Amino acid sequence: MSAPGAGVSRIATRAVRRHLVGSEQRWVFERPEPGWTPPSVERTSLYLHVPFCRNACPYCPYTKVPYHPELVGAYTAAALREVDAWADAVGRAEVTSVYVGGGTPTLAPEAVGAVLVRMRERFDVTGDVCIETSPSDVDTDIVARLRDAGVRLVSLGVQSFRPESLAAIGRRYAPFDLGEWERVCGERRLPVALRMPFQADMGGWWWLYWRFYDTRIPLSALDEELRHDAAKARRWLAAASALGFAERTNGTLELTERGAFWLHLALTWVSACPLAVCSRQTVR
């Protein structure tokens, strides 16, 4: 994007953010103050990041390292310690969903299984577990192991079915410091490098943000989740429907194919942080 275009985009993004959540919310990731600990929570979601990749695409902003089997043991031990550290900090919260992303998590199914067991021991997991994988990294054995681990949903990363498009994807990436993360977890400290505290009203918009990823928005839940912002959200959703981005079906607003593309693109601009790769934890 040209410099003038980038400037217009930044102004538009700031205007939308201010309209949705007000001027009090700071969209900046900052280092946590010394001694910071998160508050106890009653209900939350958990995300497990498995950084291992055989290949890495240049558009992927997430932390990753080249896969080597000998790295999995130390990663597993550190991830288990991090689960314990968060459980000690926030309490035995209800977990409404667990998402396992990467990287390619199915490169380390034994680690995923062990961490899911620990999550169920330390939290009240009531929601589904979803995991990412790619067509080249899943087979009948992996499917059986995921099922035994309690995984019920799979996000299959089919980037393209055209060989020429796949060949165009680059394979360069800069690994993050896996050893430093393992060291911090070994000290039973929360490995949060940067954080962006949410104001109270952000909770409902955060919920709506992820419903766009579901491509289905339960309209009956808007009042409970967004409270006094529900009317504002309905106006935006009505505009999305008028543009053909969504269709109402039995009390649920479902994104069309066009809507899934353009709304996801808009969400990326509105929610994006200037830092492409960062460690973040959100407690709701």
CSV table of C-alpha atoms in Angstrom, one decimal:
chain,number,residue,atom,x,y,z
A,1,MET,CA,0.0,0.0,0.0
A,2,SER,CA,1.3,3.5,-0.8
A,3,ALA,CA,2.2,5.9,1.9
A,4,PRO,CA,-0.9,8.1,1.4
A,5,GLY,CA,-3.1,4.9,1.3
A,6,ALA,CA,-1.5,3.7,4.5
A,7,GLY,CA,-2.2,7.0,6.2
A,8,VAL,CA,-5.9,7.0,5.2
A,9,SER,CA,-6.1,3.4,6.4
A,10,ARG,CA,-4.7,4.3,9.8
A,11,ILE,CA,-7.1,7.2,10.2
A,12,ALA,CA,-10.1,5.1,9.2
A,13,THR,CA,-9.0,2.3,11.6
A,14,ARG,CA,-8.6,4.7,14.5
A,15,ALA,CA,-12.0,6.2,13.8
A,16,VAL,CA,-13.7,2.8,13.8
A,17,ARG,CA,-11.9,1.7,16.9
A,18,ARG,CA,-12.9,4.9,18.7
A,19,HIS,CA,-16.6,4.5,17.6
A,20,LEU,CA,-16.8,0.9,18.7
A,21,VAL,CA,-15.0,1.0,22.1
A,22,GLY,CA,-14.3,4.7,22.9
A,23,SER,CA,-11.2,6.6,23.4
A,24,GLU,CA,-10.1,5.0,26.7
A,25,GLN,CA,-8.9,1.7,25.1
A,26,ARG,CA,-5.2,1.8,24.3
A,27,TRP,CA,-4.4,-0.3,21.3
A,28,VAL,CA,-0.8,-0.7,22.3
A,29,PHE,CA,1.1,-3.7,23.6
A,30,GLU,CA,3.4,-2.8,26.5
A,31,ARG,CA,5.7,-4.7,28.9
A,32,PRO,CA,3.8,-5.7,32.1
A,33,GLU,CA,4.9,-3.9,35.2
A,34,PRO,CA,7.2,-5.8,37.6
A,35,GLY,CA,5.3,-8.2,39.7
A,36,TRP,CA,2.2,-8.1,37.5
A,37,THR,CA,-0.2,-11.0,37.9
A,38,PRO,CA,-3.6,-11.5,36.2
A,39,PRO,CA,-6.8,-11.3,38.3
A,40,SER,CA,-8.8,-14.4,39.1
A,41,VAL,CA,-11.5,-15.2,36.6
A,42,GLU,CA,-14.7,-17.4,36.5
A,43,ARG,CA,-14.9,-18.0,32.8
A,44,THR,CA,-12.3,-17.8,30.0
A,45,SER,CA,-10.8,-19.5,26.9
A,46,LEU,CA,-7.4,-21.1,26.5
A,47,TYR,CA,-5.0,-21.0,23.6
A,48,LEU,CA,-2.1,-23.4,23.3
A,49,HIS,CA,0.6,-22.4,20.8
A,50,VAL,CA,2.8,-25.2,19.3
A,51,PRO,CA,5.5,-23.4,17.4
A,52,PHE,CA,6.9,-26.2,15.3
A,53,CYS,CA,6.9,-26.0,11.5
A,54,ARG,CA,8.4,-28.1,8.7
A,55,ASN,CA,7.8,-25.1,6.4
A,56,ALA,CA,6.8,-21.5,7.1
A,57,CYS,CA,4.8,-19.2,5.0
A,58,PRO,CA,5.8,-15.5,4.8
A,59,TYR,CA,2.3,-14.3,5.5
A,60,CYS,CA,2.2,-16.1,8.9
A,61,PRO,CA,3.0,-13.6,11.7
A,62,TYR,CA,3.0,-16.2,14.5
A,63,THR,CA,6.0,-17.4,16.5
A,64,LYS,CA,7.5,-20.6,15.1
A,65,VAL,CA,10.7,-22.7,15.0
A,66,PRO,CA,11.9,-25.4,12.6
A,67,TYR,CA,10.6,-28.8,13.7
A,68,HIS,CA,13.1,-31.2,15.2
A,69,PRO,CA,11.8,-34.2,17.3
A,70,GLU,CA,14.4,-33.6,20.0
A,71,LEU,CA,12.8,-30.2,20.8
A,72,VAL,CA,9.4,-31.6,21.7
A,73,GLY,CA,10.3,-32.9,25.2
A,74,ALA,CA,11.5,-29.6,26.6
A,75,TYR,CA,8.6,-27.8,24.9
A,76,THR,CA,6.1,-30.2,26.6
A,77,ALA,CA,7.7,-29.7,30.0
A,78,ALA,CA,7.6,-25.9,29.7
A,79,ALA,CA,4.0,-25.9,28.4
A,80,LEU,CA,2.9,-28.0,31.4
A,81,ARG,CA,4.6,-25.6,33.8
A,82,GLU,CA,2.9,-22.6,32.0
A,83,VAL,CA,-0.5,-24.2,32.4
A,84,ASP,CA,0.2,-24.6,36.1
A,85,ALA,CA,1.4,-21.0,36.4
A,86,TRP,CA,-1.8,-19.7,34.8
A,87,ALA,CA,-4.0,-21.9,36.9
A,88,ASP,CA,-2.2,-20.8,40.1
A,89,ALA,CA,-2.7,-17.2,39.0
A,90,VAL,CA,-6.4,-17.1,37.8
A,91,GLY,CA,-7.9,-20.0,39.7
A,92,ARG,CA,-10.0,-23.0,38.5
A,93,ALA,CA,-11.9,-21.1,35.8
A,94,GLU,CA,-14.5,-22.5,33.5
A,95,VAL,CA,-12.9,-22.9,30.0
A,96,THR,CA,-15.5,-22.5,27.3
A,97,SER,CA,-13.1,-23.3,24.4
A,98,VAL,CA,-9.5,-24.5,23.8
A,99,TYR,CA,-7.8,-23.7,20.6
A,100,VAL,CA,-4.5,-25.3,19.7
A,101,GLY,CA,-2.6,-23.3,17.0
A,102,GLY,CA,0.8,-23.0,15.6
A,103,GLY,CA,3.1,-23.7,13.9
A,104,THR,CA,1.7,-27.1,13.1
A,105,PRO,CA,0.5,-28.7,16.3
A,106,THR,CA,0.0,-32.1,14.9
A,107,LEU,CA,3.8,-32.4,14.6
A,108,ALA,CA,3.8,-32.9,18.4
A,109,PRO,CA,0.6,-34.8,19.2
A,110,GLU,CA,2.1,-36.3,22.4
A,111,ALA,CA,2.8,-32.8,23.7
A,112,VAL,CA,-0.7,-31.6,22.8
A,113,GLY,CA,-2.3,-34.6,24.5
A,114,ALA,CA,-0.2,-34.1,27.7
A,115,VAL,CA,-1.1,-30.4,27.9
A,116,LEU,CA,-4.8,-31.1,27.3
A,117,VAL,CA,-4.8,-33.5,30.2
A,118,ARG,CA,-3.1,-30.9,32.4
A,119,MET,CA,-5.7,-28.3,31.4
A,120,ARG,CA,-8.5,-30.6,32.3
A,121,GLU,CA,-6.9,-31.2,35.7
A,122,ARG,CA,-6.4,-27.6,36.5
A,123,PHE,CA,-9.4,-26.0,34.8
A,124,ASP,CA,-13.1,-26.8,34.3
A,125,VAL,CA,-13.0,-27.4,30.6
A,126,THR,CA,-16.6,-27.4,29.3
A,127,GLY,CA,-16.2,-26.3,25.7
A,128,ASP,CA,-14.8,-28.0,22.6
A,129,VAL,CA,-11.1,-28.4,21.7
A,130,CYS,CA,-10.1,-27.3,18.2
A,131,ILE,CA,-6.7,-27.8,16.6
A,132,GLU,CA,-5.0,-26.6,13.5
A,133,THR,CA,-3.2,-28.8,11.0
A,134,SER,CA,-2.3,-29.0,7.3
A,135,PRO,CA,-3.2,-31.7,4.7
A,136,SER,CA,0.4,-32.9,4.6
A,137,ASP,CA,0.6,-33.3,8.4
A,138,VAL,CA,-2.4,-35.4,9.2
A,139,ASP,CA,-3.2,-39.1,8.7
A,140,THR,CA,-5.4,-41.7,10.2
A,141,ASP,CA,-3.0,-42.2,13.2
A,142,ILE,CA,-3.0,-38.5,14.0
A,143,VAL,CA,-6.8,-38.4,13.7
A,144,ALA,CA,-7.1,-41.3,16.2
A,145,ARG,CA,-4.7,-39.7,18.6
A,146,LEU,CA,-6.5,-36.3,18.5
A,147,ARG,CA,-9.8,-38.0,19.1
A,148,ASP,CA,-8.4,-39.9,22.1
A,149,ALA,CA,-7.1,-36.5,23.4
A,150,GLY,CA,-10.6,-35.1,23.3
A,151,VAL,CA,-10.1,-32.9,20.2
A,152,ARG,CA,-13.5,-32.5,18.4
A,153,LEU,CA,-12.8,-29.7,15.8
A,154,VAL,CA,-10.1,-29.4,13.2
A,155,SER,CA,-9.0,-26.4,11.2
A,156,LEU,CA,-7.4,-27.8,8.1
A,157,GLY,CA,-5.1,-25.2,6.5
A,158,VAL,CA,-5.6,-25.8,2.8
A,159,GLN,CA,-3.9,-22.7,1.3
A,160,SER,CA,-4.4,-23.8,-2.3
A,161,PHE,CA,-5.1,-26.8,-4.4
A,162,ARG,CA,-3.0,-25.4,-7.2
A,163,PRO,CA,0.6,-26.6,-7.3
A,164,GLU,CA,1.8,-23.3,-8.9
A,165,SER,CA,0.2,-21.3,-6.0
A,166,LEU,CA,1.8,-23.6,-3.4
A,167,ALA,CA,5.2,-23.2,-5.1
A,168,ALA,CA,4.9,-19.4,-4.9
A,169,ILE,CA,4.7,-19.5,-1.1
A,170,GLY,CA,8.1,-18.7,0.4
A,171,ARG,CA,9.8,-20.7,3.1
A,172,ARG,CA,11.8,-18.1,5.1
A,173,TYR,CA,11.1,-17.2,8.7
A,174,ALA,CA,12.9,-15.9,11.8
A,175,PRO,CA,12.5,-18.2,14.8
A,176,PHE,CA,11.6,-16.9,18.2
A,177,ASP,CA,13.6,-17.8,21.3
A,178,LEU,CA,12.2,-21.1,22.3
A,179,GLY,CA,14.9,-21.6,24.9
A,180,GLU,CA,14.1,-18.3,26.7
A,181,TRP,CA,10.4,-19.2,26.9
A,182,GLU,CA,11.3,-22.6,28.3
A,183,ARG,CA,13.6,-20.9,30.9
A,184,VAL,CA,11.0,-18.5,32.1
A,185,CYS,CA,8.4,-21.3,32.4
A,186,GLY,CA,11.0,-23.4,34.3
A,187,GLU,CA,11.1,-20.6,36.9
A,188,ARG,CA,7.3,-20.8,37.3
A,189,ARG,CA,6.9,-17.3,36.0
A,190,LEU,CA,4.3,-16.2,33.5
A,191,PRO,CA,6.0,-15.8,30.2
A,192,VAL,CA,4.2,-12.6,29.1
A,193,ALA,CA,6.5,-10.3,27.1
A,194,LEU,CA,3.8,-7.8,26.2
A,195,ARG,CA,0.2,-7.2,27.2
A,196,MET,CA,-2.7,-5.0,26.2
A,197,PRO,CA,-5.2,-4.6,29.0
A,198,PHE,CA,-8.8,-4.5,27.9
A,199,GLN,CA,-11.2,-1.9,29.2
A,200,ALA,CA,-14.5,-3.4,30.5
A,201,ASP,CA,-16.5,-2.7,27.4
A,202,MET,CA,-14.0,-4.6,25.2
A,203,GLY,CA,-15.2,-8.0,26.5
A,204,GLY,CA,-18.3,-7.9,24.3
A,205,TRP,CA,-16.6,-6.7,21.2
A,206,TRP,CA,-13.9,-9.4,21.7
A,207,TRP,CA,-16.7,-12.0,21.8
A,208,LEU,CA,-18.2,-10.6,18.6
A,209,TYR,CA,-14.7,-10.5,16.9
A,210,TRP,CA,-14.4,-14.3,17.4
A,211,ARG,CA,-18.0,-14.9,16.2
A,212,PHE,CA,-16.9,-13.5,12.9
A,213,TYR,CA,-14.3,-16.2,12.7
A,214,ASP,CA,-17.0,-18.8,13.5
A,215,THR,CA,-18.9,-17.2,10.5
A,216,ARG,CA,-22.1,-17.5,12.6
A,217,ILE,CA,-23.3,-14.9,15.1
A,218,PRO,CA,-26.1,-15.9,17.6
A,219,LEU,CA,-28.2,-12.7,17.6
A,220,SER,CA,-29.9,-13.7,20.9
A,221,ALA,CA,-26.6,-13.4,22.7
A,222,LEU,CA,-25.9,-9.8,21.7
A,223,ASP,CA,-27.7,-8.2,24.6
A,224,GLU,CA,-25.9,-10.4,27.2
A,225,GLU,CA,-22.4,-10.1,25.7
A,226,LEU,CA,-22.4,-6.4,24.5
A,227,ARG,CA,-24.9,-5.0,27.0
A,228,HIS,CA,-25.3,-1.2,26.2
A,229,ASP,CA,-23.3,-1.6,23.0
A,230,ALA,CA,-25.7,-4.2,21.6
A,231,ALA,CA,-27.7,-1.6,19.6
A,232,LYS,CA,-24.5,-0.3,18.1
A,233,ALA,CA,-23.5,-3.8,17.1
A,234,ARG,CA,-26.9,-4.5,15.5
A,235,ARG,CA,-26.6,-1.4,13.3
A,236,TRP,CA,-23.2,-2.6,12.0
A,237,LEU,CA,-24.6,-6.1,11.5
A,238,ALA,CA,-27.6,-4.7,9.7
A,239,ALA,CA,-25.2,-2.8,7.4
A,240,ALA,CA,-23.3,-6.0,6.7
A,241,SER,CA,-26.5,-7.8,5.8
A,242,ALA,CA,-27.6,-4.9,3.5
A,243,LEU,CA,-24.2,-5.2,1.6
A,244,GLY,CA,-24.8,-9.0,1.1
A,245,PHE,CA,-22.1,-9.9,3.6
A,246,ALA,CA,-24.4,-11.9,5.9
A,247,GLU,CA,-27.8,-13.6,5.9
A,248,ARG,CA,-30.2,-14.2,8.8
A,249,THR,CA,-31.2,-17.8,9.4
A,250,ASN,CA,-33.2,-19.0,12.4
A,251,GLY,CA,-31.9,-16.3,14.8
A,252,THR,CA,-28.4,-16.6,13.6
A,253,LEU,CA,-26.5,-14.2,11.3
A,254,GLU,CA,-24.4,-16.3,8.9
A,255,LEU,CA,-21.6,-14.8,6.8
A,256,THR,CA,-21.8,-15.3,3.1
A,257,GLU,CA,-18.6,-16.2,1.2
A,258,ARG,CA,-18.1,-12.6,0.2
A,259,GLY,CA,-18.8,-11.5,3.7
A,260,ALA,CA,-16.3,-14.0,5.2
A,261,PHE,CA,-13.6,-12.5,2.9
A,262,TRP,CA,-14.2,-8.8,3.3
A,263,LEU,CA,-15.1,-8.8,7.0
A,264,HIS,CA,-12.1,-10.9,7.9
A,265,LEU,CA,-10.0,-8.5,6.0
A,266,ALA,CA,-11.6,-5.5,7.8
A,267,LEU,CA,-11.1,-7.3,11.2
A,268,THR,CA,-7.4,-7.7,10.4
A,269,TRP,CA,-7.0,-3.9,9.9
A,270,VAL,CA,-9.1,-2.8,12.8
A,271,SER,CA,-7.6,-5.2,15.4
A,272,ALA,CA,-4.0,-5.4,14.1
A,273,CYS,CA,-1.2,-4.4,16.4
A,274,PRO,CA,1.9,-2.6,15.0
A,275,LEU,CA,4.0,-5.5,16.4
A,276,ALA,CA,3.7,-8.5,14.0
A,277,VAL,CA,4.9,-11.1,16.5
A,278,CYS,CA,4.3,-10.8,20.2
A,279,SER,CA,3.4,-12.9,23.2
A,280,ARG,CA,0.0,-11.9,24.5
A,281,GLN,CA,-2.5,-13.2,27.1
A,282,THR,CA,-6.0,-12.0,27.5
A,283,VAL,CA,-8.0,-12.7,30.7
A,284,ARG,CA,-11.7,-12.0,30.4
